[in-house]
CSV table of C-alpha atoms and ligand atoms in Angstrom, one decimal:
chain,number,residue,atom,x,y,z
A,558,MET,CA,-0.3,-0.1,0.1
A,559,HIS,CA,1.1,3.7,-0.4
A,560,PHE,CA,-0.1,5.7,2.4
A,561,PHE,CA,-3.3,6.4,0.4
A,562,GLU,CA,-4.1,3.6,-1.8
A,563,PHE,CA,-4.6,0.1,-1.4
A,564,THR,CA,-3.0,-2.3,-3.7
A,565,GLU,CA,-5.1,-4.3,-6.5
A,566,GLU,CA,-4.7,-7.4,-4.2
A,567,GLN,CA,-6.0,-5.5,-1.4
A,568,LYS,CA,-9.0,-4.1,-3.3
A,569,MET,CA,-9.8,-7.6,-4.7
A,570,LEU,CA,-9.5,-8.8,-0.7
A,571,ARG,CA,-11.8,-6.2,0.4
A,572,LYS,CA,-14.5,-6.5,-2.4
A,573,ALA,CA,-14.5,-10.4,-1.4
A,574,ILE,CA,-14.9,-9.8,2.2
A,575,ARG,CA,-17.7,-7.2,1.6
A,576,GLU,CA,-19.6,-9.2,-0.4
A,577,PHE,CA,-19.6,-11.9,2.2
A,578,VAL,CA,-20.3,-9.6,5.1
A,579,GLU,CA,-23.0,-8.1,3.2
A,580,ALA,CA,-24.6,-11.7,2.5
A,581,GLU,CA,-23.5,-13.4,5.9
A,582,ILE,CA,-23.1,-10.9,8.8
A,583,ALA,CA,-25.2,-7.5,8.0
A,584,PRO,CA,-28.7,-9.6,8.1
A,585,LYS,CA,-27.8,-11.0,11.5
A,586,ALA,CA,-25.6,-8.4,13.4
A,587,ALA,CA,-28.5,-7.3,15.4
A,588,GLU,CA,-29.7,-10.7,16.4
A,589,TRP,CA,-26.3,-11.6,17.5
A,590,ASP,CA,-26.2,-8.5,19.5
A,591,GLU,CA,-29.6,-8.6,21.1
A,592,GLN,CA,-28.9,-12.5,22.1
A,593,ASP,CA,-25.5,-11.8,22.9
A,594,ALA,CA,-24.7,-14.7,20.8
A,595,CYS,CA,-21.3,-15.5,19.1
A,596,PRO,CA,-21.4,-16.8,15.3
A,597,VAL,CA,-19.0,-19.4,16.0
A,598,ASP,CA,-19.6,-21.7,12.7
A,599,LEU,CA,-19.4,-18.4,10.7
A,600,MET,CA,-16.1,-17.5,12.2
A,601,LYS,CA,-14.7,-20.8,11.1
A,602,LYS,CA,-16.3,-20.4,7.8
A,603,MET,CA,-14.2,-17.6,7.4
A,604,GLY,CA,-11.2,-19.5,7.1
A,605,GLU,CA,-12.0,-20.1,3.6
A,606,LEU,CA,-11.6,-16.8,2.7
A,607,GLY,CA,-8.2,-16.3,4.3
A,608,VAL,CA,-9.6,-14.4,7.4
A,609,ASN,CA,-8.6,-16.6,10.2
A,610,GLY,CA,-4.9,-16.8,9.0
A,611,ILE,CA,-4.5,-13.3,6.7
A,612,PHE,CA,-1.2,-12.4,7.9
A,613,VAL,CA,0.3,-16.0,8.5
A,614,PRO,CA,2.5,-16.9,5.5
A,615,GLU,CA,1.0,-19.6,2.9
A,616,GLN,CA,3.6,-22.2,4.3
A,617,TYR,CA,1.7,-22.7,7.6
A,618,GLY,CA,-1.7,-22.3,5.9
A,619,GLY,CA,-2.3,-18.8,6.1
A,620,ALA,CA,-3.4,-16.2,3.3
A,621,GLY,CA,0.0,-14.4,3.6
A,622,GLN,CA,-1.3,-10.9,3.1
A,623,GLY,CA,0.0,-9.1,6.2
A,624,PHE,CA,-1.6,-6.3,8.3
A,625,VAL,CA,-3.2,-3.8,6.1
A,626,ALA,CA,-4.8,-6.8,4.7
A,627,ARG,CA,-6.0,-7.9,8.1
A,628,ALA,CA,-7.1,-4.3,9.2
A,629,ILE,CA,-9.3,-4.3,5.9
A,630,CYS,CA,-10.9,-7.6,7.1
A,631,LEU,CA,-11.7,-6.4,10.4
A,632,GLU,CA,-13.2,-3.0,9.3
A,633,GLU,CA,-15.5,-4.7,6.7
A,634,ILE,CA,-16.8,-7.3,9.5
A,635,SER,CA,-16.9,-4.7,12.2
A,636,ARG,CA,-19.0,-2.5,9.4
A,637,TYR,CA,-21.9,-4.4,10.9
A,638,SER,CA,-20.9,-6.6,14.0
A,639,ALA,CA,-17.9,-5.4,15.8
A,640,GLY,CA,-19.1,-8.1,18.2
A,641,LEU,CA,-17.8,-10.4,15.4
A,642,GLY,CA,-14.8,-8.5,14.5
A,643,ILE,CA,-13.4,-8.3,18.4
A,644,ALA,CA,-13.8,-12.5,18.3
A,645,MET,CA,-11.8,-12.4,14.9
A,646,MET,CA,-9.3,-10.1,15.8
A,647,THR,CA,-8.6,-12.3,19.3
A,648,HIS,CA,-8.7,-15.1,17.5
A,649,HIS,CA,-5.4,-13.6,15.4
A,650,MET,CA,-3.7,-13.3,19.0
A,651,GLY,CA,-3.5,-16.8,19.0
A,652,PRO,CA,-1.6,-17.3,15.7
A,653,TYR,CA,0.6,-14.2,16.0
A,654,PRO,CA,2.7,-15.1,18.9
A,655,ILE,CA,3.1,-18.5,17.8
A,656,LEU,CA,4.4,-17.5,14.2
A,657,LEU,CA,6.8,-15.0,16.0
A,658,PHE,CA,8.4,-16.5,18.9
A,659,GLY,CA,7.1,-20.5,18.2
A,660,THR,CA,9.3,-23.7,17.4
A,661,GLU,CA,9.1,-25.0,13.9
A,662,GLU,CA,7.1,-27.7,15.8
A,663,GLN,CA,4.8,-25.2,17.3
A,664,LYS,CA,3.9,-23.4,14.3
A,665,LYS,CA,3.4,-26.9,12.0
A,666,LYS,CA,1.3,-28.3,15.1
A,667,TYR,CA,-0.9,-25.2,15.5
A,668,LEU,CA,-0.9,-22.8,12.8
A,669,PRO,CA,-2.6,-24.9,9.7
A,670,ASP,CA,-5.7,-25.3,12.1
A,671,LEU,CA,-5.8,-22.0,13.3
A,672,CYS,CA,-5.8,-20.3,9.7
A,673,SER,CA,-8.2,-22.9,8.2
A,674,GLY,CA,-11.0,-22.3,10.8
A,675,LYS,CA,-10.8,-25.7,12.1
A,676,LYS,CA,-9.6,-24.1,15.4
A,677,ILE,CA,-10.0,-20.7,17.2
A,678,GLY,CA,-7.3,-18.9,19.0
A,679,GLY,CA,-7.4,-16.3,22.0
A,680,LEU,CA,-4.8,-14.8,24.3
A,681,ALA,CA,-5.6,-14.6,28.1
A,682,VAL,CA,-2.9,-12.3,29.9
A,683,THR,CA,-5.6,-9.9,32.0
A,684,GLU,CA,-6.0,-10.8,35.7
A,685,PRO,CA,-8.5,-9.6,38.3
A,686,GLY,CA,-5.9,-7.6,39.8
A,687,GLY,CA,-5.7,-5.3,36.6
A,688,GLY,CA,-4.5,-5.5,32.7
A,689,SER,CA,-3.0,-2.4,32.8
A,690,ASP,CA,-0.5,-3.5,35.4
A,691,PHE,CA,0.7,-6.3,33.0
A,692,SER,CA,3.9,-7.3,35.2
A,693,GLY,CA,1.6,-7.6,38.4
A,694,GLN,CA,0.3,-10.9,36.9
A,695,LYS,CA,-0.5,-13.7,40.1
A,696,ALA,CA,-1.0,-16.8,37.7
A,697,THR,CA,1.8,-19.3,38.0
A,698,GLY,CA,4.0,-21.6,36.2
A,699,GLU,CA,6.0,-24.4,38.5
A,700,LYS,CA,8.5,-26.7,36.6
A,701,LYS,CA,7.4,-30.1,37.5
A,702,ASP,CA,8.4,-33.7,36.2
A,703,GLY,CA,9.9,-32.4,33.1
A,704,GLY,CA,6.9,-30.0,32.3
A,705,TRP,CA,4.7,-27.3,33.9
A,706,VAL,CA,1.9,-26.8,36.1
A,707,LEU,CA,-0.3,-23.7,35.7
A,708,ASN,CA,-2.7,-21.9,38.5
A,709,GLY,CA,-4.6,-19.0,38.4
A,710,ARG,CA,-7.5,-17.0,37.0
A,711,LYS,CA,-7.7,-14.7,33.9
A,712,CYS,CA,-10.5,-12.3,33.3
A,713,PHE,CA,-12.1,-10.7,30.4
A,714,ILE,CA,-10.8,-13.0,28.0
A,715,THR,CA,-12.4,-12.6,24.6
A,716,ASN,CA,-13.1,-16.2,23.2
A,717,SER,CA,-12.8,-17.8,26.6
A,718,HIS,CA,-15.5,-20.4,26.0
A,719,ILE,CA,-14.7,-21.1,22.4
A,720,ALA,CA,-11.2,-20.9,22.2
A,721,ASP,CA,-9.4,-24.4,21.3
A,722,VAL,CA,-5.8,-23.1,21.4
A,723,THR,CA,-5.1,-20.4,24.0
A,724,VAL,CA,-1.6,-18.3,24.4
A,725,LEU,CA,-1.3,-17.1,28.2
A,726,THR,CA,1.0,-15.9,30.3
A,727,ALA,CA,1.9,-16.8,33.9
A,728,LYS,CA,4.8,-15.9,36.5
A,729,THR,CA,7.4,-18.5,36.2
A,730,GLY,CA,10.0,-16.3,38.9
A,731,VAL,CA,11.4,-13.3,40.0
A,732,ASP,CA,14.3,-11.4,38.7
A,733,ASP,CA,17.2,-10.3,40.9
A,734,LYS,CA,15.2,-6.6,41.0
A,735,GLY,CA,12.4,-8.5,42.3
A,736,ARG,CA,10.2,-8.2,39.8
A,737,ASN,CA,7.8,-11.0,38.3
A,738,LYS,CA,9.3,-12.7,35.5
A,739,LEU,CA,6.6,-13.8,33.3
A,740,SER,CA,6.4,-16.9,30.6
A,741,ALA,CA,4.2,-17.8,27.8
A,742,PHE,CA,2.4,-21.1,27.3
A,743,ILE,CA,0.2,-22.8,24.6
A,744,VAL,CA,-2.6,-24.5,26.1
A,745,GLU,CA,-5.1,-26.6,24.4
A,746,LYS,CA,-9.1,-26.7,24.9
A,747,GLY,CA,-9.7,-30.3,27.0
A,748,THR,CA,-6.4,-29.7,29.1
A,749,LYS,CA,-7.3,-31.1,32.8
A,750,GLY,CA,-7.9,-28.2,35.0
A,751,PHE,CA,-8.2,-25.6,32.3
A,752,GLU,CA,-11.8,-24.4,32.1
A,753,PRO,CA,-13.8,-21.3,30.8
A,754,GLY,CA,-15.2,-19.5,34.1
A,755,ARG,CA,-17.5,-16.5,34.6
A,756,LYS,CA,-19.0,-15.3,31.2
A,757,GLU,CA,-19.5,-11.7,31.4
A,758,HIS,CA,-23.1,-10.0,30.4
A,759,LYS,CA,-21.3,-6.9,28.2
A,760,LEU,CA,-22.5,-3.4,27.5
A,761,GLY,CA,-21.0,-3.7,24.0
A,762,LEU,CA,-19.0,-5.9,21.5
A,763,ARG,CA,-21.9,-7.9,22.3
A,764,GLY,CA,-21.8,-11.4,19.9
A,765,SER,CA,-18.3,-12.1,21.1
A,766,VAL,CA,-17.6,-14.4,24.4
A,767,THR,CA,-15.9,-12.7,26.9
A,768,GLY,CA,-15.1,-14.7,30.6
A,769,ASP,CA,-12.7,-15.9,32.8
A,770,VAL,CA,-10.2,-18.6,32.1
A,771,VAL,CA,-9.2,-20.8,35.4
A,772,LEU,CA,-6.4,-22.6,36.0
A,773,THR,CA,-6.3,-25.4,38.3
A,774,ASP,CA,-3.4,-27.7,38.6
A,775,VAL,CA,-3.1,-27.6,34.4
A,776,THR,CA,-0.1,-30.0,33.8
A,777,VAL,CA,1.3,-29.1,30.4
A,778,PRO,CA,4.3,-30.7,28.9
A,779,GLU,CA,7.6,-28.7,28.3
A,780,ASP,CA,7.2,-28.1,24.6
A,781,ALA,CA,4.0,-26.1,25.6
A,782,LEU,CA,6.6,-23.3,26.6
A,783,LEU,CA,6.2,-20.5,24.0
A,784,GLY,CA,9.5,-18.6,23.8
A,785,LYS,CA,12.3,-18.3,26.1
A,786,GLU,CA,11.6,-18.9,29.9
A,787,GLY,CA,11.1,-15.5,31.3
A,788,GLY,CA,10.1,-14.0,27.8
A,789,GLY,CA,6.3,-14.0,28.6
A,790,ALA,CA,6.2,-10.1,29.1
A,791,LYS,CA,7.6,-9.4,25.6
A,792,ILE,CA,5.4,-12.0,24.0
A,793,GLY,CA,2.2,-10.6,25.7
A,794,MET,CA,3.1,-7.0,25.2
A,795,GLU,CA,3.9,-7.7,21.6
A,796,ALA,CA,1.1,-9.3,20.6
A,797,ILE,CA,-1.2,-6.8,22.5
A,798,GLY,CA,0.9,-3.9,21.6
A,799,GLU,CA,1.1,-4.2,18.0
A,800,VAL,CA,-1.9,-6.7,16.7
A,801,GLY,CA,-4.4,-6.4,19.7
A,802,ARG,CA,-4.6,-2.6,19.5
A,803,ALA,CA,-4.4,-2.5,15.8
A,804,GLY,CA,-7.4,-4.7,15.8
A,805,MET,CA,-9.3,-2.8,18.1
A,806,SER,CA,-8.4,0.3,16.0
A,807,ALA,CA,-9.7,-1.4,12.7
A,808,ILE,CA,-12.8,-2.4,14.3
A,809,CYS,CA,-13.6,1.2,15.1
A,810,VAL,CA,-12.8,2.4,11.7
A,811,GLY,CA,-15.5,-0.4,10.5
A,812,ILE,CA,-18.0,1.4,13.2
A,813,LEU,CA,-17.0,4.8,12.0
A,814,ARG,CA,-17.8,4.0,8.6
A,815,GLY,CA,-21.2,2.8,9.6
A,816,CYS,CA,-22.0,5.8,11.4
A,817,VAL,CA,-20.9,7.7,8.3
A,818,GLU,CA,-23.2,5.5,6.1
A,819,GLU,CA,-26.2,5.6,8.5
A,820,ALA,CA,-25.7,9.4,8.7
A,821,VAL,CA,-26.3,9.9,4.9
A,822,LYS,CA,-29.1,7.4,4.7
A,823,PHE,CA,-31.1,9.1,7.7
A,824,ALA,CA,-30.3,12.6,6.5
A,825,ASN,CA,-31.7,12.0,3.1
A,826,GLU,CA,-34.7,9.9,4.4
A,827,ARG,CA,-35.7,12.1,7.2
A,828,VAL,CA,-38.3,14.8,6.2
A,829,VAL,CA,-39.0,18.0,8.3
A,830,TYR,CA,-40.5,21.0,7.0
A,831,GLY,CA,-41.0,19.4,4.0
A,832,LYS,CA,-37.4,18.9,2.9
A,833,PRO,CA,-35.0,16.0,3.8
A,834,ILE,CA,-32.9,17.1,7.2
A,835,ALA,CA,-29.8,16.8,4.9
A,836,LYS,CA,-30.7,20.2,3.3
A,837,LEU,CA,-30.0,21.9,6.9
A,838,GLN,CA,-26.9,23.4,7.1
A,839,ALA,CA,-26.4,22.5,10.8
A,840,VAL,CA,-27.3,18.7,9.8
A,841,GLN,CA,-24.5,19.1,7.2
A,842,PHE,CA,-22.0,20.0,9.6
A,843,GLU,CA,-22.6,17.2,11.6
A,844,VAL,CA,-22.0,14.8,8.8
A,845,ALA,CA,-19.0,16.3,7.9
A,846,LYS,CA,-17.4,16.0,11.4
A,847,ILE,CA,-18.3,12.1,11.2
A,848,ARG,CA,-16.8,11.6,8.0
A,849,ALA,CA,-13.6,13.4,9.0
A,850,ASP,CA,-13.5,11.0,12.0
A,851,TYR,CA,-13.7,8.4,9.7
A,852,GLU,CA,-11.3,9.6,7.5
A,853,ALA,CA,-8.6,10.4,10.2
A,854,ALA,CA,-9.2,7.0,12.2
A,855,ARG,CA,-8.9,5.2,8.8
A,856,LEU,CA,-5.6,6.9,8.0
A,857,LEU,CA,-4.2,6.1,11.2
A,858,THR,CA,-5.0,2.7,11.1
A,859,TYR,CA,-3.9,1.8,7.9
A,860,TYR,CA,-0.8,3.7,8.2
A,861,ALA,CA,0.2,2.0,11.6
A,862,ALA,CA,-0.8,-1.2,9.6
A,863,GLY,CA,1.7,-0.3,6.8
A,864,LEU,CA,4.8,0.2,9.1
A,865,LYS,CA,3.7,-3.4,10.6
A,866,ASP,CA,3.8,-4.5,7.0
A,867,ALA,CA,7.0,-3.1,6.1
A,868,GLY,CA,8.8,-4.4,9.6
A,869,ILE,CA,9.3,-0.9,11.1
A,870,PRO,CA,8.2,-0.8,14.8
A,871,CYS,CA,5.0,0.6,15.4
A,872,ALA,CA,3.7,0.7,18.8
A,873,ASN,CA,3.4,4.4,19.3
A,874,GLU,CA,1.5,4.6,15.8
A,875,VAL,CA,-0.8,1.8,16.7
A,876,ALA,CA,-1.4,3.2,20.2
A,877,THR,CA,-2.1,6.9,18.5
A,878,ALA,CA,-4.6,4.9,15.8
A,879,LYS,CA,-6.5,2.9,18.8
A,880,TYR,CA,-6.7,6.1,20.7
A,881,VAL,CA,-8.2,8.0,17.7
A,882,SER,CA,-10.2,5.4,16.4
A,883,THR,CA,-12.0,4.4,19.9
A,884,GLU,CA,-12.1,8.0,21.3
A,885,THR,CA,-13.8,9.0,17.6
A,886,ALA,CA,-16.0,6.0,17.2
A,887,VAL,CA,-17.4,6.9,20.9
A,888,ALA,CA,-18.1,10.6,19.8
A,889,SER,CA,-19.4,10.2,16.1
A,890,SER,CA,-21.9,7.7,17.4
A,891,LYS,CA,-23.1,10.1,19.8
A,892,ARG,CA,-23.4,12.6,17.4
A,893,LEU,CA,-25.2,10.5,14.8
A,894,MET,CA,-27.4,9.5,17.5
A,895,ASP,CA,-28.1,13.2,18.3
A,896,LEU,CA,-28.9,13.8,14.5
A,897,MET,CA,-31.4,10.9,14.7
A,898,GLY,CA,-33.5,12.8,17.1
A,899,GLY,CA,-35.9,10.2,18.6
A,900,TYR,CA,-35.2,7.6,16.2
A,901,GLY,CA,-31.4,7.7,17.4
A,902,VAL,CA,-32.5,6.0,20.7
A,903,ILE,CA,-34.8,3.1,19.0
A,904,ASN,CA,-33.1,0.1,18.5
A,905,GLU,CA,-34.1,-1.0,15.0
A,906,TYR,CA,-31.5,1.3,14.1
A,907,PRO,CA,-27.9,0.3,14.4
A,908,VAL,CA,-26.6,3.5,16.0
A,909,GLY,CA,-27.2,2.8,19.9
A,910,ARG,CA,-25.3,-0.3,18.9
A,911,PHE,CA,-22.5,1.4,17.3
A,912,LEU,CA,-22.4,3.9,20.5
A,913,ARG,CA,-22.2,0.6,22.8
A,914,ASP,CA,-19.5,-1.1,20.7
A,915,ALA,CA,-17.4,2.1,20.5
A,916,LEU,CA,-17.3,2.4,24.3
A,917,ALA,CA,-16.6,-1.2,25.1
A,918,SER,CA,-13.6,-0.8,22.6
A,919,ILE,CA,-12.0,1.7,24.9
A,920,PRO,CA,-10.6,-1.0,27.4
A,921,SER,CA,-10.3,-3.4,25.2
A,922,GLY,CA,-6.4,-4.1,24.4
A,923,GLY,CA,-5.5,-1.0,26.7
A,924,THR,CA,-7.1,2.1,28.1
A,925,SER,CA,-7.1,5.5,26.6
A,926,HIS,CA,-5.0,6.6,29.6
A,927,ILE,CA,-2.4,3.8,28.5
A,928,MET,CA,-2.5,4.8,25.1
A,929,GLN,CA,-1.4,8.4,26.1
A,930,ILE,CA,0.9,7.0,28.4
A,931,ILE,CA,2.6,5.8,25.5
A,932,MET,CA,1.9,8.5,23.1
A,933,ALA,CA,3.4,11.0,25.7
A,934,ALA,CA,6.7,8.9,26.5
A,935,ASN,CA,7.0,8.5,22.6
A,936,THR,CA,6.5,12.5,22.2
A,937,LEU,CA,8.5,13.6,25.3
A,938,SER,CA,11.5,11.3,24.2
A,939,GLY,CA,12.2,13.1,21.2
A,940,PHE,CA,9.7,14.0,18.7
A,941,GLN,CA,10.7,13.7,15.1
A,942,PRO,CA,8.2,14.6,12.3
B,2432,FAD,C1,-14.3,-6.3,25.8
B,2432,FAD,C2,-13.1,-6.8,25.9
B,2432,FAD,C3,-12.3,-7.7,25.4
B,2432,FAD,C4,-11.2,-8.0,26.4
B,2432,FAD,N1,-10.4,-9.1,25.9
B,2432,FAD,C5,-9.1,-9.5,26.6
B,2432,FAD,C6,-8.7,-10.6,26.0
B,2432,FAD,O1,-9.1,-11.4,25.0
B,2432,FAD,N2,-7.5,-10.8,26.3
B,2432,FAD,C7,-7.0,-10.3,27.8
B,2432,FAD,O2,-5.7,-10.7,28.4
B,2432,FAD,N3,-7.6,-9.1,28.1
B,2432,FAD,C8,-8.8,-8.8,27.5
B,2432,FAD,N4,-9.6,-7.5,28.2
B,2432,FAD,C9,-9.1,-7.2,29.2
B,2432,FAD,C10,-8.4,-5.5,28.8
B,2432,FAD,O3,-7.1,-5.7,28.3
B,2432,FAD,C11,-8.2,-4.7,30.2
B,2432,FAD,O4,-9.4,-4.4,30.5
B,2432,FAD,C12,-7.4,-3.5,30.1
B,2432,FAD,O5,-6.2,-3.5,29.9
B,2432,FAD,C13,-7.8,-2.7,30.9
B,2432,FAD,O6,-7.3,-3.2,32.5
B,2432,FAD,P1,-8.4,-3.4,33.6
B,2432,FAD,O7,-9.9,-3.7,33.1
B,2432,FAD,O8,-7.9,-4.3,34.5
B,2432,FAD,O9,-8.5,-1.9,33.9
B,2432,FAD,P2,-7.5,-1.4,35.0
B,2432,FAD,O10,-5.9,-1.6,34.4
B,2432,FAD,O11,-7.4,-1.8,36.5
B,2432,FAD,O12,-7.5,0.4,35.4
B,2432,FAD,C14,-8.7,1.0,35.6
B,2432,FAD,C15,-8.4,2.3,35.6
B,2432,FAD,O13,-7.1,2.7,35.7
B,2432,FAD,C16,-6.4,3.4,34.7
B,2432,FAD,N5,-4.9,3.3,35.0
B,2432,FAD,C17,-4.3,1.9,34.8
B,2432,FAD,N6,-3.1,2.4,35.0
B,2432,FAD,C18,-2.8,3.6,34.7
B,2432,FAD,C19,-1.7,4.1,34.5
B,2432,FAD,N7,-0.6,3.6,34.8
B,2432,FAD,N8,-1.6,5.8,34.5
B,2432,FAD,C20,-3.1,6.2,34.2
B,2432,FAD,N9,-4.1,5.5,34.3
B,2432,FAD,C21,-4.2,4.0,34.5
B,2432,FAD,C22,-6.8,2.6,33.5
B,2432,FAD,O14,-7.2,3.8,32.4
B,2432,FAD,C23,-8.3,2.6,33.8
B,2432,FAD,O15,-9.2,4.2,33.6
B,2432,FAD,C24,-10.7,-7.3,27.2
B,2432,FAD,C25,-11.2,-6.2,27.8
B,2432,FAD,C26,-12.5,-5.8,27.4
B,2432,FAD,C27,-13.5,-4.9,27.8
């Protein structure tokens, strides 16, 4: 991609995904939201389109198309269902660390099924003690009889009840400064003592499953360790920092596009004083502001994804994109709601869902405060335009 233009391959991908989304997702999105039901079979079916392993190289069963392509998929899905968007985006957090840090055996064992849609992935890092306090995790991993025994509880985990392969972090020691040393593990569904726990009832991003993952004397073999012992913080932060947040950003670009499209539709259809409200200049200003939010979020999101594809460190750009996309998705969906008058609060229209989904996107993958801390640190340590 240039900064402002998709490649022909990316345009073809967008067309194919859009057709699929309009046929399979758009008609059902409101129902999934209302019933808080995750369409797992449909999610698996998207493996056939290449979505589930979009950035994974073809040699491991993926589509080999990178992170701009991934953002295209997530924007298109989330235009209609941000709930399914976060389920898919978190699925990607399973294969990503395996691809980056796994042994050849681990890649061959897990990636093809995660890409084809046969298996669903997940990443479990957050604990009841706090998600922002990443290093304060209490789940433990102890070496025993040539393997590991894992104990603890993770919370707010997307795909908690549907993931077949979960990458999780646990404390496996303390360094000489007394700080926790975390390690990452790959745990398969059905492993004794590894159970989904409480399921959350969420305000937004419904249609994705969010809940606890409970570890009670879970015994895994030595080769369940992902990367180096003590390397879990790096693995977790890289997965969340450059893939989780980038995913949330693309999801909110989808919500913002929904706001633009619904604003145009409503403003042209709603007639007051004998003419469509699109003729009122105050309404035009609101439409323009929603469009500006969409364009800003879109450019930041695809720019950060382009850097990732080019192998350029992009944690700051991803944090900026996540911050702007999530916050403007909240602002624009509220703006659209106001523009629609009484209709804005009627559930027949998707705008209420847009607002709830945007609000729920703010903590997911790290709060706006944490994004600002990253952006401020980057800026104050030597801003170079
Ligand atoms: C829908 C959803 C899906 C999620 N999916 C996953 C998942 O799949 N896997 C996973 O591991 N986690 C997941 N999470 C958890 C998410 O990453 C955490 O909610 C997030 O990191 C915030 O952690 P917390 O909720 O514990 O808030 P806390 O860390 O307790 O934060 C509370 C408040 O304190 C503020 N705060 C914290 N630290 C600072 C600081 N240093 N400076 C200033 N302010 C600060 C925060 O911004 C916030 O306002 C999900 C969350 C949601 C809502």
